[in-house]
GROMACS .gro file of C-alpha atoms in nm:
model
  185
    1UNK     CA    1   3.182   9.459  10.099
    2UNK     CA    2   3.164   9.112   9.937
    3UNK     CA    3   3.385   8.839  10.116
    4UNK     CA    4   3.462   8.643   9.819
    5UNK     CA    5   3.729   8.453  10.051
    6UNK     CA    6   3.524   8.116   9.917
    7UNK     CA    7   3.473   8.147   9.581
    8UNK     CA    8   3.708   7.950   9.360
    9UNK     CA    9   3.947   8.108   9.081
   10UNK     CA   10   3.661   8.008   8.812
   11UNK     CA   11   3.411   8.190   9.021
   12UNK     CA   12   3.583   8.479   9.050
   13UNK     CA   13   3.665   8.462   8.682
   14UNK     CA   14   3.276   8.462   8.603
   15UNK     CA   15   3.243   8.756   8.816
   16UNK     CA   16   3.523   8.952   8.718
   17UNK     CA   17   3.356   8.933   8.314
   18UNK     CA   18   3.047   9.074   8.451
   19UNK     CA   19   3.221   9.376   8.560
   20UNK     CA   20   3.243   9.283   8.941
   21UNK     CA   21   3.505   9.502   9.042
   22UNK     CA   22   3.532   9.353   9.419
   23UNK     CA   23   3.562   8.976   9.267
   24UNK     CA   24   3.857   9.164   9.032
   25UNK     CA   25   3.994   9.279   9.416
   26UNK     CA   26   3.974   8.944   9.564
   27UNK     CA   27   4.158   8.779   9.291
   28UNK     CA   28   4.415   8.997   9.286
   29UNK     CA   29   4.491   9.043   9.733
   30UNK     CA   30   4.461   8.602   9.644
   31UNK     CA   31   4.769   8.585   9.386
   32UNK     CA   32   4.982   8.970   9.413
   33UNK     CA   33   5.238   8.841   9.672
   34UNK     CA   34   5.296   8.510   9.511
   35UNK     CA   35   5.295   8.668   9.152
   36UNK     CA   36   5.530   8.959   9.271
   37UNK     CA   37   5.787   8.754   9.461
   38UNK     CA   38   5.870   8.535   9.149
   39UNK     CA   39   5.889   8.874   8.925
   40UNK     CA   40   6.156   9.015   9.192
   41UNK     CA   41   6.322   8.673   9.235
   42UNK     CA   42   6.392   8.681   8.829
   43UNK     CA   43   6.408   9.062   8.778
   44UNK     CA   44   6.653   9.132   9.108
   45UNK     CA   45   6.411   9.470   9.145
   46UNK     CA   46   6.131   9.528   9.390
   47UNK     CA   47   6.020   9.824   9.158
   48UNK     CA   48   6.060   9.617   8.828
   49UNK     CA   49   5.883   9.336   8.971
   50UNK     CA   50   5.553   9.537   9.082
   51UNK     CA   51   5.512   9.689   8.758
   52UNK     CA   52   5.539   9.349   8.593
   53UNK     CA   53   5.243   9.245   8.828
   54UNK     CA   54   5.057   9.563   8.776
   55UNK     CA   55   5.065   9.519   8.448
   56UNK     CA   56   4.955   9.158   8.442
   57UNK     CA   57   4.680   9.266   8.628
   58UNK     CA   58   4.566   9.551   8.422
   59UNK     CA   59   4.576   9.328   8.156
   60UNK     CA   60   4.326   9.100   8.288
   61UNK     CA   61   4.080   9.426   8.395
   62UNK     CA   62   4.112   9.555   8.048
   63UNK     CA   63   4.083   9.223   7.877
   64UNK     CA   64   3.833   9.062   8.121
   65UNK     CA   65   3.526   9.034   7.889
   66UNK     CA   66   3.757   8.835   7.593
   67UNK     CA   67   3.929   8.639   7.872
   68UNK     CA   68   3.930   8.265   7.837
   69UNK     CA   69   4.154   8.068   8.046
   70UNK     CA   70   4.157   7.692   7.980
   71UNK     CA   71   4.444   7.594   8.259
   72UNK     CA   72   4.370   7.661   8.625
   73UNK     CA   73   4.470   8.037   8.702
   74UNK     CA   74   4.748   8.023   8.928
   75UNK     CA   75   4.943   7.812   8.636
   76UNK     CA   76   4.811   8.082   8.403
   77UNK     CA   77   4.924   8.399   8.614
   78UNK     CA   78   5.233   8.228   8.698
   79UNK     CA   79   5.286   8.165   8.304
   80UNK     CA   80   5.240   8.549   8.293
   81UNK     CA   81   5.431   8.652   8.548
   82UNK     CA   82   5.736   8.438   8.323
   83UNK     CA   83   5.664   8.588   7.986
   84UNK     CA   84   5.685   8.949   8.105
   85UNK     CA   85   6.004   8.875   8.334
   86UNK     CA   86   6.138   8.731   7.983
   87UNK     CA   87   5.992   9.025   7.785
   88UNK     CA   88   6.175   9.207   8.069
   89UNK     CA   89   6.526   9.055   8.065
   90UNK     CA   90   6.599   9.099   7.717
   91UNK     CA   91   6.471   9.439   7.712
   92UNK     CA   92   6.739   9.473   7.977
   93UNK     CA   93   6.995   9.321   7.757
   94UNK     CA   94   6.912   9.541   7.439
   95UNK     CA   95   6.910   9.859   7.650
   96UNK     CA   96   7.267   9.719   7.833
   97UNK     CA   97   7.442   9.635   7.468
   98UNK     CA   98   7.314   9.946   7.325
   99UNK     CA   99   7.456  10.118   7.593
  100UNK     CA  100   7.761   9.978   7.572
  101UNK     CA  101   7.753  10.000   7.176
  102UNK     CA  102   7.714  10.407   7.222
  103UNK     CA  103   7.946  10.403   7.467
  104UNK     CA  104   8.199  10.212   7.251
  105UNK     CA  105   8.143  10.440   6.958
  106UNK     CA  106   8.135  10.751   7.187
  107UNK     CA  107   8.456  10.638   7.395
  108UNK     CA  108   8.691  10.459   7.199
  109UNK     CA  109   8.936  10.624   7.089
  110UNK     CA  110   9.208  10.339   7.027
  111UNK     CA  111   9.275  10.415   6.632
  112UNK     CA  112   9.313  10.748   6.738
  113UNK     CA  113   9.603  10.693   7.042
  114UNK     CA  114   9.752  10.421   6.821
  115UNK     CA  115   9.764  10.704   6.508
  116UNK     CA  116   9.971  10.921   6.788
  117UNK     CA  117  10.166  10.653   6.881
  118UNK     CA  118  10.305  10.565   6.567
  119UNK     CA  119  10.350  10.912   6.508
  120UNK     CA  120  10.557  10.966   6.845
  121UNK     CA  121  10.752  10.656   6.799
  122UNK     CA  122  10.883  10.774   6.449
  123UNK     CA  123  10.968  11.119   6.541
  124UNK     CA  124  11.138  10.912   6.846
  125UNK     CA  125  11.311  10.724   6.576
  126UNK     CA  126  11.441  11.043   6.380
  127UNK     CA  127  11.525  11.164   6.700
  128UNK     CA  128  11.792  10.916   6.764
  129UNK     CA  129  11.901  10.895   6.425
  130UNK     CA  130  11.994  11.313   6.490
  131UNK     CA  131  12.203  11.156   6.781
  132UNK     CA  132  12.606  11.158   6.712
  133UNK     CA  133  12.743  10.811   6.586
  134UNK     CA  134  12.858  10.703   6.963
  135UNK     CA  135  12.542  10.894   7.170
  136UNK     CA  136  12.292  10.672   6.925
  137UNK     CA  137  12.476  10.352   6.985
  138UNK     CA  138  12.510  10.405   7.332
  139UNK     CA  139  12.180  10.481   7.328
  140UNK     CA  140  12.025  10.175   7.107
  141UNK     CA  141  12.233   9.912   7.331
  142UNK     CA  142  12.086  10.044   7.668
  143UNK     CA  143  11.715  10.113   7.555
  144UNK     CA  144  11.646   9.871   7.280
  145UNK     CA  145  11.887   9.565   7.354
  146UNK     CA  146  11.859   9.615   7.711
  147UNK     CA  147  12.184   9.612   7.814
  148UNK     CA  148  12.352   9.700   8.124
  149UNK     CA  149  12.630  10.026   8.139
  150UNK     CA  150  12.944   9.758   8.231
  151UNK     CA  151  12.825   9.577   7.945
  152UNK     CA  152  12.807   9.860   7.715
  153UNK     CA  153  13.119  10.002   7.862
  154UNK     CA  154  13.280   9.631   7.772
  155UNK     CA  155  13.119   9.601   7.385
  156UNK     CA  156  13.296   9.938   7.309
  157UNK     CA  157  13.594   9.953   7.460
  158UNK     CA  158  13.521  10.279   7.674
  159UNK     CA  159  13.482  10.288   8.054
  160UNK     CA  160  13.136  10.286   8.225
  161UNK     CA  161  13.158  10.693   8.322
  162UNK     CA  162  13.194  10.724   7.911
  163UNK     CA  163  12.896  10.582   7.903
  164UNK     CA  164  12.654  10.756   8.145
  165UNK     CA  165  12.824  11.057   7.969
  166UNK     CA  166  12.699  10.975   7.610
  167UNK     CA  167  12.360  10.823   7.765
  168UNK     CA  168  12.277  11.101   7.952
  169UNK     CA  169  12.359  11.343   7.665
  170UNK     CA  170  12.127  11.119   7.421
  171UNK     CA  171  11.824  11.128   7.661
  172UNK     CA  172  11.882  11.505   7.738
  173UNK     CA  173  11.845  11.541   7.313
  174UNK     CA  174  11.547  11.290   7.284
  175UNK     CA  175  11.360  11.453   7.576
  176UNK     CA  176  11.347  11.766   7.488
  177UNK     CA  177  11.281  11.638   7.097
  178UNK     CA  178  10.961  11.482   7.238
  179UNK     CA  179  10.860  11.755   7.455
  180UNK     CA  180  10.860  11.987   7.144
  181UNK     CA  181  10.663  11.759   6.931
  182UNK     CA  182  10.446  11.722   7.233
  183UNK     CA  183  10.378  12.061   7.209
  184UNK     CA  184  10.266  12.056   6.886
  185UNK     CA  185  10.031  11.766   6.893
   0.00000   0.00000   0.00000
């Protein structure tokens, strides 16, 4: 075997267009680690990161007869290493938004659950409006104005047991109103 540990870049760039397989070798043990850690610095994936560099490299095999470089090659390989990271990332970001584009149109359901709850909350409505006269006040002040039994008890003029009475006979109603409709959803 060739030691090619002497020749320059250009060298080995002559070489490699004449087919020379072992110059291809040496070029590549010269510039895979540095070319690799840069791709898995960017990329965040060992895997990711040595197909990148494969690739870059089978690129320059396959186009080594066409292959012109007018920098220096280790500004040219790192410029390649860069482009297919970027080529890379936003691959990433397409497959990550479509993802979450499928999963949005797959998942969401929110038109749906706010369809039922517009449909519970009126049949909770007509449920009250079933309630007698004093059960759907009772009922209206402690739920929807948030007030406390002694101050219901003091608004109507009836004592606070009254009260518990006529709330606990309006949520008995409205319960088991819901749990029917539930059923039926």
């Amino acid at each position: 075997m060739k030691d090619f540990g002497g020749h320059s870049d250009e060298e080995l760039i002559v070489l490699i267009q004449q087919d020379d397989s072992l110059a291809f070798e040496a070029l590549y043990d010269r510039y895979w680690k540095k070319l690799y850690y840069q791709a898995a610095r960017k990329t965040n994936s060992l895997e990711d990161a040595q197909e990148i560099v494969q690739n870059i490299f089978t690129s320059l095999w396959v186009r080594r007869h066409q292959l012109q470089i007018e920098s220096n090659l280790a500004s040219y390989l790192a410029v390649a290493v860069k482009y297919k990271v970027f080529k890379y990332l936003a691959q990433q970001y397409k497959q990550e938004a479509f993802k979450h584009d499928t999963e949005w149109v797959d998942f969401d359901n929110s038109t749906e659950n706010w369809l039922q709850f517009e449909e519970l909350r009126v049949r909770l409505d007509q449920l009250v409006s079933e309630l007698p006269e004093k059960c759907q006040l009772v009922f209206k002040l402690s739920r929807e104005e948030g007030l406390s039994y002694k101050q219901i008890a003091e608004s109507m003029n009836i004592s606070v047991k009254t009260v518990e009475t006529q709330l606990s006979r309006a949520l008995k109603k409205i319960r088991a109103g819901i749990q029917r409709f539930l059923i039926t959803l």
